Amino acid sequence: MIDTNKTTAAIVARCQELFDDLEFGSAREWKEAGPNRRVVAYMPIYVPRELIHAAGMLPLGILGGGENLEVIHGDAYYQSYICRIPRSTLELGVTGRLDFVDGFLFPSICDVIRNLSGIWKLLFPKVYVRYFDVPQNFDDEIGGRYYVQELTELREGLERLGGVRVTDEALRASTALYNENRRLIRELYAVRAEAPWLAPTSEVYLLLRAGMVLPVEEHSQLLRDYLAAVRAAPRPRRDNCRVVLNGVFCEQPPLNLIKAIEMSGCYVVDDDFTLVNRWLLDDVPLAGDPLRNLASAFLHRSAETSAKYQPDEAKKGKFLVDSVRSNGAEGVIFAAPSFCDPALLDRPMLESALDRVDVPHIGFKYAENSAQMQPVREQAGTFADSIKLWSAP
Amino acid sequence: MTVKIPTPSAPPSPHEAVKEASMLKQKEMIARNYELLTGTAENGRKVVSTFVPGNLNELVMCFDMLNNLPEINAIQNGMKKLSGGYIEEAEKRGHSEDVCTYVKADLGMMAKGNLAPNGKPLPRPDLLLLSYTGCFTFMKWFELLREQYKCPTVMLHVPYQGDGHATQNMRDYIVKQLKDEVIPALERASGVKFDIDRLREYLRESARAEDDLVRVLESAKRKPSPIDAYFGGVFYIGPIFTAFRGTPDATEYYRLLRAEVDERVRRGLGPVTPEGDMKSQRYRLVVEGPPNWTSFREFWKMFYDEGAVVVASSYTKVGGLYDRGFRHDPDHPLESLADYCLGVYTNHNLPQRVALLEQYMREYEADGLLINSIKSCNSFSAGQLMIMREIEKRTGKPGAFIETDLVDPRYFSAANVKNRLESYFQMIDQKRQTATAA
């Protein structure tokens, strides 16, 4: 008998509900379910969630307010030429939607998010706020040593916040859980790349977003259920072209934009949504010093993105070319938030890398509250048509 | 000594810019440096390109290398009205209209022959030294330059003071990078072996000049202020923030400048403006954010015409907060360089920036805080509205907000800026009247 809670539609509906909930009900419920529970929020693109989990806390991904949040107060903090994610995040804060959050980590992604960490300190002095600066030097003895100490300071900060000790054992156990979660996400991406009609990106995206608000154990189960469901329920294959979507790593595109790309005739076979879910490319070893293991994984086996320095010029853009090849993509769609320094400064270099190997690409900008999808449909549709017509052997 | 000379490369103007001896000295230093930079084919000098905030000029000099600073080239091009064309060229080549105009001015300049202000082509750098301090864009900028120049690149990553202070871990990280990566890269590029005693000497020279700079900046606490700490201030910081810190030339420049300012104090004079001594000082302002360079003189005139003098500014701290006590220390050379890199204004977190501006408001007895928000500089601009609110709340003094750009002339609307400034000055007057009535 089919478990109706585990059909694709039911799983996606649950994820959609979590996605739409700007009061973060599931995280609030988690916190209220036990005494002294703490919630630590984080912004894109990467924080070591294992540490938060090992402290007995819930990591909560905040990726802005999305298309349905009316920003009233947040606009008073930012000029018109600054992207939307900080203003909608502030809107969430000043309207009390994040009043249950005990800590907030701001990763070193760009100057806007960096400065938002300071605004948060000023506006919410009772919240544990940390700017999480990761190394841009990838030598174990230089960047690695620095990063281990940063992780140690984060661990100590969380210990103070929670009044608990974060033991190595607890950290290993949490790392194992996140290893499993990353494995499942890699599997999900592999399934989509193999047969994108089975796992549309609009669904995959919602699953990834669910991982921002659910405990990792619950999210992993959701992933397992979804993988089983899509394998059990065939879906029709369309004559779409296959594209990689790049630039969507921080401020999120509206869900309708993802759907518009798919409806225009593109299967997205790789992307850089919610990179925290798969930042570390392999399992983090469990034996030995857990902080060193996390540091080593960050330095040597982590995703490449615009917020990260590429020391070797010959390798600039290689990850994108590799993604195109390994996922059988026929082109790249660059979608960047307006005023996004990392994505927009990086784009010309990534375009050059694609040009050198004759991979077609297009680009456009969006904001998380962009409403008009017709131009996107037309642009992506034309791109898909041109690939189908002119790129065939 | 005050002399009148025609402004080079400026648009036709009925006025001649008034210049003091220190200004002439600086002009000569800059011209000589550009001659050296554009003459490397003859003089054989090696060139390192690096950024202004947290630059390692003393270290670069240890390798007999010349220092080419892309922001300074962009500023020069902005003041000479060339940057607009360069930016358009970069945008034509696929660079977004949304990103930093320094970057686009630099890339556009390269596309159009890479000519220095002396009209001669700048050399290809022998090393790109990416001092990644206080500005995310720097990292992408140098990746873009590296793509063009195909030359060796070395990165110095300076962590941000997220919690409002530098930590030992941050210092150790920087020193380790200097020892293990930056110095070896400079040795390879130059063929010169590193001599730490040579570095100590340069740092000692730097500290001398830094003492005099602080004396000059703090003279603005006087009434009338003998300097303008923003429009004049950008000239005062020129040598110490760029290719001259650690040189006897810089020491001499600051000695001259200090003597001039002391003399102005003695005579009760206000700042020198392009139109001569500023007479009345009706408003004392603290300014946050960089200036606009494409209409610099027009912008400045809006202030001195109204009797507004800037007594302290944050932009003049992007190359270090010497006025808060930092000095390069020859006894701890690499550690001192690390502290210097960590301490530049844009590497301070927002609460630190607010605290500094609040101190300036009080110490310099300012009437208000003016923010010149730069469209294409997120490092400065993101959070400035919060800064303004906090300063107003903490000091009770009015803040004002204007928007321009660094070197993109499309974003300087003179009428809008002038209107806002006039309204602001009226607001300060009203506040004063209310205070007097109370």
Coordinates of N, CA, C and O in Angstrom, one line a residue, chain A residues 137 139 142, chain B residues 56 59 62-63 65 126-129 152-156 174-195 334:
Chain A
N137 N 43.3 31.4 2.1 CA 44.5 30.8 1.9 C 44.3 29.3 2.2 O 43.8 29.0 3.3
D139 N 46.5 26.6 2.4 CA 47.6 25.8 2.9 C 47.2 25.4 4.3 O 46.8 26.2 5.1
I142 N 48.9 27.4 7.0 CA 48.6 28.8 7.1 C 47.1 29.0 7.3 O 46.6 29.3 8.4
Chain B
L56 N 51.5 47.3 1.6 CA 52.7 46.9 2.3 C 53.9 47.6 1.6 O 54.9 47.1 1.2
L59 N 57.4 47.0 2.7 CA 57.9 45.7 2.4 C 58.3 45.7 0.9 O 59.3 45.1 0.5
C62 N 61.6 47.0 0.1 CA 62.7 46.1 0.5 C 63.2 45.4 -0.7 O 64.3 44.8 -0.7
F63 N 62.4 45.3 -1.8 CA 62.8 44.5 -3.0 C 63.0 45.4 -4.2 O 63.1 44.9 -5.3
M65 N 61.2 47.3 -5.6 CA 60.1 47.3 -6.6 C 59.3 48.6 -6.5 O 59.3 49.3 -5.4
D126 N 55.0 42.9 -12.5 CA 55.8 41.6 -12.3 C 55.2 40.7 -11.3 O 55.4 39.5 -11.2
L127 N 54.3 41.4 -10.4 CA 53.6 40.6 -9.4 C 52.3 41.4 -9.0 O 52.4 42.6 -8.9
L128 N 51.3 40.6 -8.9 CA 50.0 41.2 -8.4 C 50.0 40.8 -6.9 O 50.0 39.6 -6.6
L129 N 50.1 41.8 -6.0 CA 50.0 41.5 -4.6 C 48.6 41.9 -4.1 O 48.3 43.0 -3.9
P152 N 52.4 36.5 -12.1 CA 52.3 35.8 -10.8 C 51.5 36.7 -9.9 O 51.5 37.9 -9.9
T153 N 50.7 36.0 -9.0 CA 49.8 36.7 -8.1 C 50.0 36.1 -6.7 O 50.2 34.8 -6.6
V154 N 50.1 36.9 -5.7 CA 50.1 36.4 -4.3 C 49.1 37.1 -3.5 O 48.8 38.3 -3.7
M155 N 48.4 36.3 -2.7 CA 47.3 36.9 -1.9 C 47.7 37.0 -0.5 O 48.3 36.1 0.1
L156 N 47.3 38.2 0.1 CA 47.4 38.3 1.6 C 46.0 38.5 2.1 O 45.4 39.6 1.9
I174 N 48.3 36.4 9.4 CA 48.8 37.4 8.5 C 50.4 37.3 8.4 O 51.0 37.2 7.4
V175 N 51.0 37.2 9.6 CA 52.4 37.1 9.7 C 52.9 35.8 8.9 O 53.9 35.8 8.2
K176 N 52.2 34.7 9.1 CA 52.5 33.5 8.5 C 52.4 33.6 7.0 O 53.3 33.1 6.2
Q177 N 51.4 34.3 6.5 CA 51.3 34.5 5.1 C 52.4 35.4 4.6 O 53.0 35.1 3.5
L178 N 52.8 36.4 5.3 CA 53.9 37.3 4.9 C 55.2 36.5 4.8 O 55.9 36.5 3.8
K179 N 55.5 35.6 5.8 CA 56.7 34.9 5.8 C 56.7 33.8 4.8 O 57.7 33.6 4.1
D180 N 55.7 33.1 4.7 CA 55.7 31.9 3.8 C 55.3 32.1 2.4 O 55.6 31.3 1.5
E181 N 54.6 33.2 2.1 CA 54.0 33.3 0.8 C 54.4 34.7 0.2 O 54.9 34.8 -0.9
V182 N 54.1 35.8 0.9 CA 54.3 37.1 0.3 C 55.7 37.4 0.1 O 56.1 37.8 -1.1
I183 N 56.5 37.2 1.1 CA 58.0 37.6 1.0 C 58.7 36.7 -0.1 O 59.4 37.2 -1.0
P184 N 58.5 35.4 0.0 CA 59.1 34.6 -1.1 C 58.6 35.0 -2.5 O 59.4 35.0 -3.5
A185 N 57.3 35.4 -2.6 CA 56.8 35.8 -4.0 C 57.5 37.1 -4.4 O 57.9 37.3 -5.6
L186 N 57.7 38.0 -3.5 CA 58.4 39.3 -3.8 C 59.9 39.0 -4.1 O 60.5 39.6 -5.0
E187 N 60.5 38.0 -3.4 CA 61.9 37.7 -3.7 C 62.0 37.1 -5.1 O 62.9 37.4 -5.9
R188 N 61.0 36.2 -5.5 CA 61.1 35.6 -6.8 C 60.9 36.7 -7.9 O 61.6 36.7 -8.9
A189 N 59.9 37.6 -7.7 CA 59.6 38.6 -8.7 C 60.8 39.6 -8.9 O 61.0 40.0 -10.0
S190 N 61.4 39.9 -7.8 CA 62.5 40.9 -7.8 C 63.9 40.4 -8.0 O 64.8 41.2 -8.5
G191 N 64.1 39.2 -7.5 CA 65.5 38.7 -7.5 C 66.3 39.3 -6.4 O 67.5 39.2 -6.3
V192 N 65.6 40.0 -5.4 CA 66.3 40.6 -4.3 C 66.0 39.8 -3.0 O 64.8 39.4 -2.8
K193 N 67.0 39.6 -2.2 CA 66.8 38.8 -1.0 C 66.2 39.7 0.1 O 66.6 40.9 0.2
F194 N 65.3 39.2 0.9 CA 64.6 40.0 1.9 C 65.6 40.3 3.0 O 66.3 39.4 3.5
D195 N 65.6 41.6 3.5 CA 66.5 42.0 4.6 C 65.6 42.7 5.6 O 65.1 43.8 5.4
L334 N 57.0 42.6 11.1 CA 56.0 41.8 10.4 C 54.7 41.9 11.2 O 53.6 42.1 10.6

